[in-house]
Amino acid sequence: GEDVEQSLFLSVREGDSSVINCTYTDSSSTYLYWYKQEPGAGLQLLTYIFSNMDMKQDQRLTVLLNKKDKHLSLRIADTQTGDSAIYFCAPIKAAGNKLTFGGGTRVLVKP
Amino acid sequence: EAGVAQSPRYKIIEKRQSVAFWCNPISGHATLYWYQQILGQGPKLLIQFQNNGVVDDSQLPKDRFSAERLKGVDSTLKIQPAKLEDSAVYLCASSLDPPTSGIMGAQYFGPGTRLLVL
């Protein structure tokens, strides 16, 4: 399978919480990043987690890491229409120290 | 702090023509990356520079793609000749340190150049 997998699409109502999931294969990944891409724009770094952590909170964002299952999630609390974008999970691939991107999850926030 | 700058933002060319993209990284960032992002996919690394040396170009189609980073600052990516399948967004990113350095190695992206090959 692919090195990094994400679900394609998520629809959420404004004010609800969004949870974006990601699975990866490289168990030696040291850092795992979340990026946001709005239409016609580059990628914006949202947050990251170090592999020896299982949770990190940053304002409305909560990152959960299950290293045993190689599962990463990003929770966005109180989702706003401005959160509509594509979200990419990107762990560091230990071999070659490269970021490996998933295919992205398109999040649509409905008013 | 100024972000990563790229130009042009859009380019339309015919197949077999040549095209060049320019990138100016964040000031002080030693590491520069070029990615190709095909519609509906995540970015794929083409080449990584550390200062003005190439660290990784294993995914760069060297028969038609070339890149340079003279003086360890700006970089250009060239395609010659272009094929239809080169239609994509070309993203430039930079980081203070190599990716293993956590937030210091976090990559910051420019707005990209959208290339359409007809």
Short mmCIF file of N, CA, C and O in Angstrom, two decimals, chain A residues 8-106:
data_model
loop_
_atom_site.label_atom_id
_atom_site.label_comp_id
_atom_site.label_asym_id
_atom_site.label_seq_id
_atom_site.Cartn_x
_atom_site.Cartn_y
_atom_site.Cartn_z
N LEU A 8 -10.40 10.53 1.65
CA LEU A 8 -10.43 11.56 0.62
C LEU A 8 -11.20 12.80 1.03
O LEU A 8 -10.84 13.92 0.66
N PHE A 9 -12.29 12.60 1.77
CA PHE A 9 -13.24 13.70 1.93
C PHE A 9 -13.88 13.65 3.31
O PHE A 9 -14.14 12.57 3.85
N LEU A 10 -14.14 14.84 3.86
CA LEU A 10 -14.83 14.96 5.14
C LEU A 10 -15.75 16.17 5.07
O LEU A 10 -15.31 17.26 4.71
N SER A 11 -17.01 15.96 5.41
CA SER A 11 -17.97 17.05 5.45
C SER A 11 -18.39 17.28 6.90
O SER A 11 -18.67 16.32 7.62
N VAL A 12 -18.41 18.53 7.33
CA VAL A 12 -18.71 18.83 8.74
C VAL A 12 -19.51 20.12 8.81
O VAL A 12 -19.36 21.01 7.94
N ARG A 13 -20.36 20.22 9.80
CA ARG A 13 -21.15 21.45 10.00
C ARG A 13 -20.33 22.46 10.79
O ARG A 13 -19.58 22.11 11.71
N GLU A 14 -20.50 23.72 10.47
CA GLU A 14 -19.83 24.80 11.19
C GLU A 14 -20.12 24.69 12.68
O GLU A 14 -21.27 24.47 13.08
N GLY A 15 -19.07 24.81 13.49
CA GLY A 15 -19.23 24.71 14.94
C GLY A 15 -18.97 23.33 15.50
O GLY A 15 -18.68 23.18 16.70
N ASP A 16 -19.07 22.30 14.63
CA ASP A 16 -18.77 20.94 15.09
C ASP A 16 -17.26 20.72 15.09
O ASP A 16 -16.48 21.55 14.61
N SER A 17 -16.86 19.55 15.61
CA SER A 17 -15.44 19.17 15.56
C SER A 17 -15.19 18.34 14.31
O SER A 17 -16.05 17.56 13.88
N SER A 18 -14.00 18.50 13.74
CA SER A 18 -13.56 17.69 12.59
C SER A 18 -12.44 16.78 13.07
O SER A 18 -11.59 17.22 13.85
N VAL A 19 -12.42 15.57 12.57
CA VAL A 19 -11.31 14.66 12.86
C VAL A 19 -10.80 14.10 11.54
O VAL A 19 -11.55 13.46 10.80
N ILE A 20 -9.54 14.37 11.26
CA ILE A 20 -8.91 13.90 10.03
C ILE A 20 -7.90 12.83 10.42
O ILE A 20 -7.06 13.05 11.29
N ASN A 21 -8.01 11.68 9.77
CA ASN A 21 -7.16 10.55 10.13
C ASN A 21 -6.10 10.26 9.08
O ASN A 21 -6.28 10.55 7.89
N CYS A 22 -5.02 9.66 9.55
CA CYS A 22 -3.87 9.35 8.68
C CYS A 22 -3.19 8.10 9.20
O CYS A 22 -3.02 7.94 10.42
N THR A 23 -2.85 7.19 8.30
CA THR A 23 -2.04 6.04 8.68
C THR A 23 -0.76 6.06 7.86
O THR A 23 -0.75 6.53 6.71
N TYR A 24 0.32 5.60 8.45
CA TYR A 24 1.61 5.64 7.76
C TYR A 24 2.34 4.33 8.00
O TYR A 24 1.97 3.54 8.88
N THR A 25 3.37 4.08 7.23
CA THR A 25 4.04 2.78 7.29
C THR A 25 5.40 2.82 7.96
O THR A 25 5.85 1.82 8.52
N ASP A 26 6.07 3.99 7.92
CA ASP A 26 7.44 4.05 8.43
C ASP A 26 7.43 4.25 9.94
O ASP A 26 7.25 5.36 10.42
N SER A 27 7.66 3.18 10.68
CA SER A 27 7.59 3.25 12.14
C SER A 27 8.75 4.05 12.73
O SER A 27 8.72 4.40 13.91
N SER A 28 9.77 4.35 11.92
CA SER A 28 10.90 5.11 12.45
C SER A 28 10.72 6.62 12.26
O SER A 28 11.63 7.39 12.56
N SER A 29 9.56 7.05 11.79
CA SER A 29 9.31 8.48 11.61
C SER A 29 9.50 9.22 12.93
O SER A 29 8.96 8.82 13.96
N THR A 30 10.26 10.30 12.87
CA THR A 30 10.57 11.04 14.11
C THR A 30 9.62 12.20 14.33
O THR A 30 9.22 12.48 15.45
N TYR A 31 9.27 12.90 13.28
CA TYR A 31 8.34 14.02 13.36
C TYR A 31 7.22 13.79 12.35
O TYR A 31 7.46 13.25 11.28
N LEU A 32 6.03 14.23 12.73
CA LEU A 32 4.87 14.09 11.84
C LEU A 32 4.19 15.44 11.78
O LEU A 32 3.86 16.02 12.81
N TYR A 33 4.00 15.94 10.56
CA TYR A 33 3.47 17.28 10.35
C TYR A 33 2.06 17.23 9.76
O TYR A 33 1.69 16.28 9.07
N TRP A 34 1.32 18.30 10.02
CA TRP A 34 0.05 18.52 9.35
C TRP A 34 0.14 19.85 8.59
O TRP A 34 0.53 20.87 9.16
N TYR A 35 -0.24 19.79 7.31
CA TYR A 35 -0.26 20.97 6.46
C TYR A 35 -1.68 21.20 5.97
O TYR A 35 -2.46 20.26 5.78
N LYS A 36 -1.99 22.48 5.69
CA LYS A 36 -3.30 22.89 5.15
C LYS A 36 -3.06 23.56 3.80
O LYS A 36 -2.14 24.38 3.66
N GLN A 37 -3.87 23.19 2.81
CA GLN A 37 -3.75 23.82 1.49
C GLN A 37 -5.10 24.36 1.07
O GLN A 37 -6.05 23.60 0.84
N GLU A 38 -5.20 25.67 0.96
CA GLU A 38 -6.42 26.31 0.48
C GLU A 38 -6.36 26.39 -1.05
O GLU A 38 -5.27 26.30 -1.62
N PRO A 39 -7.51 26.55 -1.71
CA PRO A 39 -7.53 26.57 -3.18
C PRO A 39 -6.56 27.59 -3.76
O PRO A 39 -6.54 28.75 -3.35
N GLY A 40 -5.74 27.13 -4.70
CA GLY A 40 -4.82 28.02 -5.39
C GLY A 40 -3.64 28.49 -4.57
O GLY A 40 -2.91 29.40 -4.99
N ALA A 41 -3.42 27.87 -3.44
CA ALA A 41 -2.34 28.32 -2.55
C ALA A 41 -1.34 27.20 -2.30
O ALA A 41 -1.59 26.03 -2.62
N GLY A 42 -0.22 27.57 -1.71
CA GLY A 42 0.76 26.58 -1.29
C GLY A 42 0.33 25.91 0.00
O GLY A 42 -0.79 26.10 0.47
N LEU A 43 1.21 25.13 0.59
CA LEU A 43 0.90 24.41 1.82
C LEU A 43 1.31 25.25 3.02
O LEU A 43 2.41 25.80 3.07
N GLN A 44 0.41 25.31 4.00
CA GLN A 44 0.65 26.06 5.22
C GLN A 44 0.88 25.09 6.36
O GLN A 44 0.03 24.22 6.61
N LEU A 45 2.01 25.22 7.05
CA LEU A 45 2.29 24.36 8.19
C LEU A 45 1.32 24.68 9.32
O LEU A 45 1.21 25.82 9.76
N LEU A 46 0.59 23.66 9.78
CA LEU A 46 -0.38 23.86 10.86
C LEU A 46 0.22 23.50 12.22
O LEU A 46 0.17 24.27 13.16
N THR A 47 0.75 22.31 12.30
CA THR A 47 1.28 21.82 13.56
C THR A 47 2.12 20.57 13.30
O THR A 47 2.16 20.08 12.17
N TYR A 48 2.79 20.11 14.35
CA TYR A 48 3.58 18.90 14.21
C TYR A 48 3.60 18.20 15.57
O TYR A 48 3.25 18.78 16.59
N ILE A 49 4.01 16.93 15.55
CA ILE A 49 4.16 16.18 16.80
C ILE A 49 5.43 15.36 16.71
O ILE A 49 5.77 14.83 15.65
N PHE A 50 6.14 15.28 17.80
CA PHE A 50 7.33 14.45 17.88
C PHE A 50 6.89 13.03 18.21
O PHE A 50 5.91 12.82 18.93
N SER A 51 7.62 12.05 17.73
CA SER A 51 7.18 10.66 17.84
C SER A 51 7.14 10.11 19.26
O SER A 51 6.55 9.06 19.50
N ASN A 52 7.77 10.79 20.22
CA ASN A 52 7.71 10.30 21.60
C ASN A 52 6.55 10.92 22.38
O ASN A 52 6.43 10.72 23.58
N MET A 53 5.70 11.67 21.68
CA MET A 53 4.50 12.26 22.27
C MET A 53 3.30 11.48 21.79
O MET A 53 3.32 10.88 20.71
N ASP A 54 2.22 11.49 22.58
CA ASP A 54 1.00 10.88 22.08
C ASP A 54 -0.10 11.92 21.86
O ASP A 54 -1.13 11.61 21.24
N MET A 55 0.11 13.13 22.35
CA MET A 55 -0.88 14.17 22.12
C MET A 55 -0.20 15.54 22.14
O MET A 55 0.75 15.77 22.89
N LYS A 56 -0.72 16.42 21.31
CA LYS A 56 -0.27 17.80 21.34
C LYS A 56 -1.46 18.70 21.05
O LYS A 56 -2.21 18.44 20.11
N GLN A 57 -1.63 19.73 21.87
CA GLN A 57 -2.76 20.65 21.67
C GLN A 57 -2.22 22.04 21.35
O GLN A 57 -1.27 22.52 21.96
N ASP A 58 -2.85 22.66 20.37
CA ASP A 58 -2.45 23.99 19.94
C ASP A 58 -3.70 24.75 19.57
O ASP A 58 -4.20 24.63 18.45
N GLN A 59 -4.25 25.50 20.52
CA GLN A 59 -5.49 26.26 20.34
C GLN A 59 -6.61 25.32 19.90
O GLN A 59 -6.96 24.41 20.64
N ARG A 60 -7.16 25.50 18.71
CA ARG A 60 -8.28 24.63 18.29
C ARG A 60 -7.83 23.28 17.75
O ARG A 60 -8.65 22.43 17.43
N LEU A 61 -6.53 23.10 17.62
CA LEU A 61 -5.99 21.88 17.01
C LEU A 61 -5.49 20.92 18.07
O LEU A 61 -4.78 21.31 18.99
N THR A 62 -5.86 19.63 17.91
CA THR A 62 -5.33 18.57 18.77
C THR A 62 -4.80 17.47 17.88
O THR A 62 -5.52 16.98 17.00
N VAL A 63 -3.54 17.11 18.08
CA VAL A 63 -2.94 16.02 17.32
C VAL A 63 -2.81 14.82 18.25
O VAL A 63 -2.31 14.95 19.37
N LEU A 64 -3.27 13.67 17.78
CA LEU A 64 -3.12 12.42 18.52
C LEU A 64 -2.27 11.47 17.71
O LEU A 64 -2.46 11.33 16.50
N LEU A 65 -1.32 10.82 18.38
CA LEU A 65 -0.44 9.87 17.72
C LEU A 65 -0.50 8.54 18.43
O LEU A 65 -0.26 8.45 19.64
N ASN A 66 -0.83 7.50 17.68
CA ASN A 66 -0.77 6.12 18.16
C ASN A 66 0.36 5.46 17.40
O ASN A 66 0.19 5.00 16.27
N LYS A 67 1.53 5.46 18.04
CA LYS A 67 2.72 4.99 17.34
C LYS A 67 2.67 3.49 17.08
O LYS A 67 3.16 3.01 16.06
N LYS A 68 2.03 2.76 17.98
CA LYS A 68 1.92 1.30 17.82
C LYS A 68 1.14 0.96 16.56
O LYS A 68 1.53 0.09 15.79
N ASP A 69 0.03 1.69 16.35
CA ASP A 69 -0.80 1.43 15.18
C ASP A 69 -0.40 2.29 13.99
O ASP A 69 -1.03 2.20 12.92
N LYS A 70 0.60 3.15 14.15
CA LYS A 70 1.03 4.09 13.10
C LYS A 70 -0.16 4.88 12.58
O LYS A 70 -0.44 4.92 11.37
N HIS A 71 -0.86 5.50 13.53
CA HIS A 71 -2.06 6.26 13.22
C HIS A 71 -1.93 7.65 13.82
O HIS A 71 -1.59 7.81 14.99
N LEU A 72 -2.22 8.62 13.00
CA LEU A 72 -2.14 10.04 13.39
C LEU A 72 -3.49 10.68 13.11
O LEU A 72 -4.13 10.34 12.09
N SER A 73 -3.93 11.55 13.99
CA SER A 73 -5.18 12.26 13.70
C SER A 73 -5.04 13.73 14.06
O SER A 73 -4.23 14.12 14.91
N LEU A 74 -5.84 14.53 13.38
CA LEU A 74 -5.90 15.97 13.64
C LEU A 74 -7.36 16.31 13.95
O LEU A 74 -8.23 16.05 13.13
N ARG A 75 -7.58 16.85 15.13
CA ARG A 75 -8.92 17.28 15.50
C ARG A 75 -8.97 18.80 15.48
O ARG A 75 -8.11 19.47 16.06
N ILE A 76 -9.97 19.33 14.80
CA ILE A 76 -10.19 20.77 14.76
C ILE A 76 -11.47 21.05 15.53
O ILE A 76 -12.55 20.59 15.14
N ALA A 77 -11.35 21.77 16.63
CA ALA A 77 -12.53 22.10 17.43
C ALA A 77 -13.22 23.33 16.84
O ALA A 77 -12.58 24.18 16.21
N ASP A 78 -14.56 23.38 17.02
CA ASP A 78 -15.33 24.55 16.59
C ASP A 78 -14.97 24.93 15.14
O ASP A 78 -14.53 26.04 14.85
N THR A 79 -15.16 23.97 14.24
CA THR A 79 -14.76 24.16 12.85
C THR A 79 -15.48 25.34 12.22
O THR A 79 -16.69 25.51 12.36
N GLN A 80 -14.70 26.16 11.52
CA GLN A 80 -15.22 27.35 10.86
C GLN A 80 -15.16 27.18 9.35
O GLN A 80 -14.43 26.35 8.83
N THR A 81 -15.90 28.05 8.62
CA THR A 81 -15.89 27.95 7.15
C THR A 81 -14.49 28.17 6.59
O THR A 81 -14.13 27.61 5.56
N GLY A 82 -13.68 28.95 7.28
CA GLY A 82 -12.30 29.17 6.85
C GLY A 82 -11.41 27.95 6.99
O GLY A 82 -10.28 27.95 6.50
N ASP A 83 -11.92 26.92 7.65
CA ASP A 83 -11.16 25.67 7.77
C ASP A 83 -11.36 24.77 6.56
O ASP A 83 -10.70 23.72 6.46
N SER A 84 -12.25 25.15 5.65
CA SER A 84 -12.43 24.37 4.42
C SER A 84 -11.15 24.41 3.60
O SER A 84 -10.67 25.49 3.23
N ALA A 85 -10.57 23.26 3.36
CA ALA A 85 -9.27 23.17 2.68
C ALA A 85 -8.92 21.70 2.52
O ALA A 85 -9.69 20.82 2.91
N ILE A 86 -7.74 21.45 1.96
CA ILE A 86 -7.20 20.10 1.92
C ILE A 86 -6.13 19.99 3.00
O ILE A 86 -5.28 20.89 3.12
N TYR A 87 -6.18 18.92 3.78
CA TYR A 87 -5.24 18.73 4.87
C TYR A 87 -4.34 17.54 4.55
O TYR A 87 -4.82 16.46 4.20
N PHE A 88 -3.03 17.77 4.69
CA PHE A 88 -2.05 16.73 4.39
C PHE A 88 -1.32 16.31 5.66
O PHE A 88 -0.85 17.15 6.43
N CYS A 89 -1.22 15.02 5.81
CA CYS A 89 -0.39 14.40 6.84
C CYS A 89 0.97 14.15 6.21
O CYS A 89 1.04 13.69 5.06
N ALA A 90 2.06 14.43 6.93
CA ALA A 90 3.39 14.27 6.33
C ALA A 90 4.40 13.84 7.39
O ALA A 90 4.99 14.69 8.08
N PRO A 91 4.60 12.54 7.54
CA PRO A 91 5.66 12.10 8.45
C PRO A 91 7.02 12.21 7.78
O PRO A 91 7.12 12.18 6.55
N ILE A 92 8.04 12.34 8.61
CA ILE A 92 9.40 12.29 8.09
C ILE A 92 9.73 10.83 7.81
O ILE A 92 9.59 9.98 8.68
N LYS A 93 10.18 10.56 6.60
CA LYS A 93 10.63 9.22 6.26
C LYS A 93 12.08 9.12 6.70
O LYS A 93 12.92 9.88 6.23
N ALA A 94 12.34 8.20 7.60
CA ALA A 94 13.67 8.15 8.21
C ALA A 94 14.77 7.94 7.18
O ALA A 94 15.83 8.56 7.24
N ALA A 95 14.50 7.08 6.20
CA ALA A 95 15.50 6.87 5.15
C ALA A 95 15.52 8.08 4.24
O ALA A 95 14.55 8.35 3.54
N GLY A 96 16.60 8.81 4.26
CA GLY A 96 16.71 9.98 3.41
C GLY A 96 16.17 11.24 4.02
O GLY A 96 16.26 12.31 3.42
N ASN A 97 15.60 11.18 5.24
CA ASN A 97 15.10 12.37 5.94
C ASN A 97 14.14 13.18 5.08
O ASN A 97 14.23 14.39 5.02
N LYS A 98 13.23 12.51 4.41
CA LYS A 98 12.31 13.22 3.53
C LYS A 98 10.90 13.21 4.10
O LYS A 98 10.47 12.25 4.73
N LEU A 99 10.18 14.32 3.83
CA LEU A 99 8.75 14.34 4.13
C LEU A 99 8.03 13.48 3.11
O LEU A 99 8.32 13.57 1.92
N THR A 100 7.09 12.68 3.57
CA THR A 100 6.26 11.89 2.66
C THR A 100 4.82 12.34 2.84
O THR A 100 4.29 12.27 3.95
N PHE A 101 4.20 12.80 1.78
CA PHE A 101 2.85 13.34 1.88
C PHE A 101 1.81 12.29 1.53
O PHE A 101 2.00 11.50 0.59
N GLY A 102 0.71 12.30 2.28
CA GLY A 102 -0.45 11.54 1.89
C GLY A 102 -1.16 12.27 0.76
O GLY A 102 -0.74 13.34 0.32
N GLY A 103 -2.27 11.68 0.29
CA GLY A 103 -3.01 12.27 -0.82
C GLY A 103 -3.88 13.45 -0.40
O GLY A 103 -4.42 14.14 -1.25
N GLY A 104 -4.00 13.66 0.91
CA GLY A 104 -4.77 14.79 1.39
C GLY A 104 -6.23 14.44 1.64
O GLY A 104 -6.80 13.57 0.97
N THR A 105 -6.81 15.11 2.63
CA THR A 105 -8.24 14.99 2.94
C THR A 105 -8.89 16.33 2.69
O THR A 105 -8.50 17.34 3.27
N ARG A 106 -9.88 16.33 1.81
CA ARG A 106 -10.60 17.58 1.51
C ARG A 106 -11.70 17.76 2.56
O ARG A 106 -12.58 16.89 2.68
#
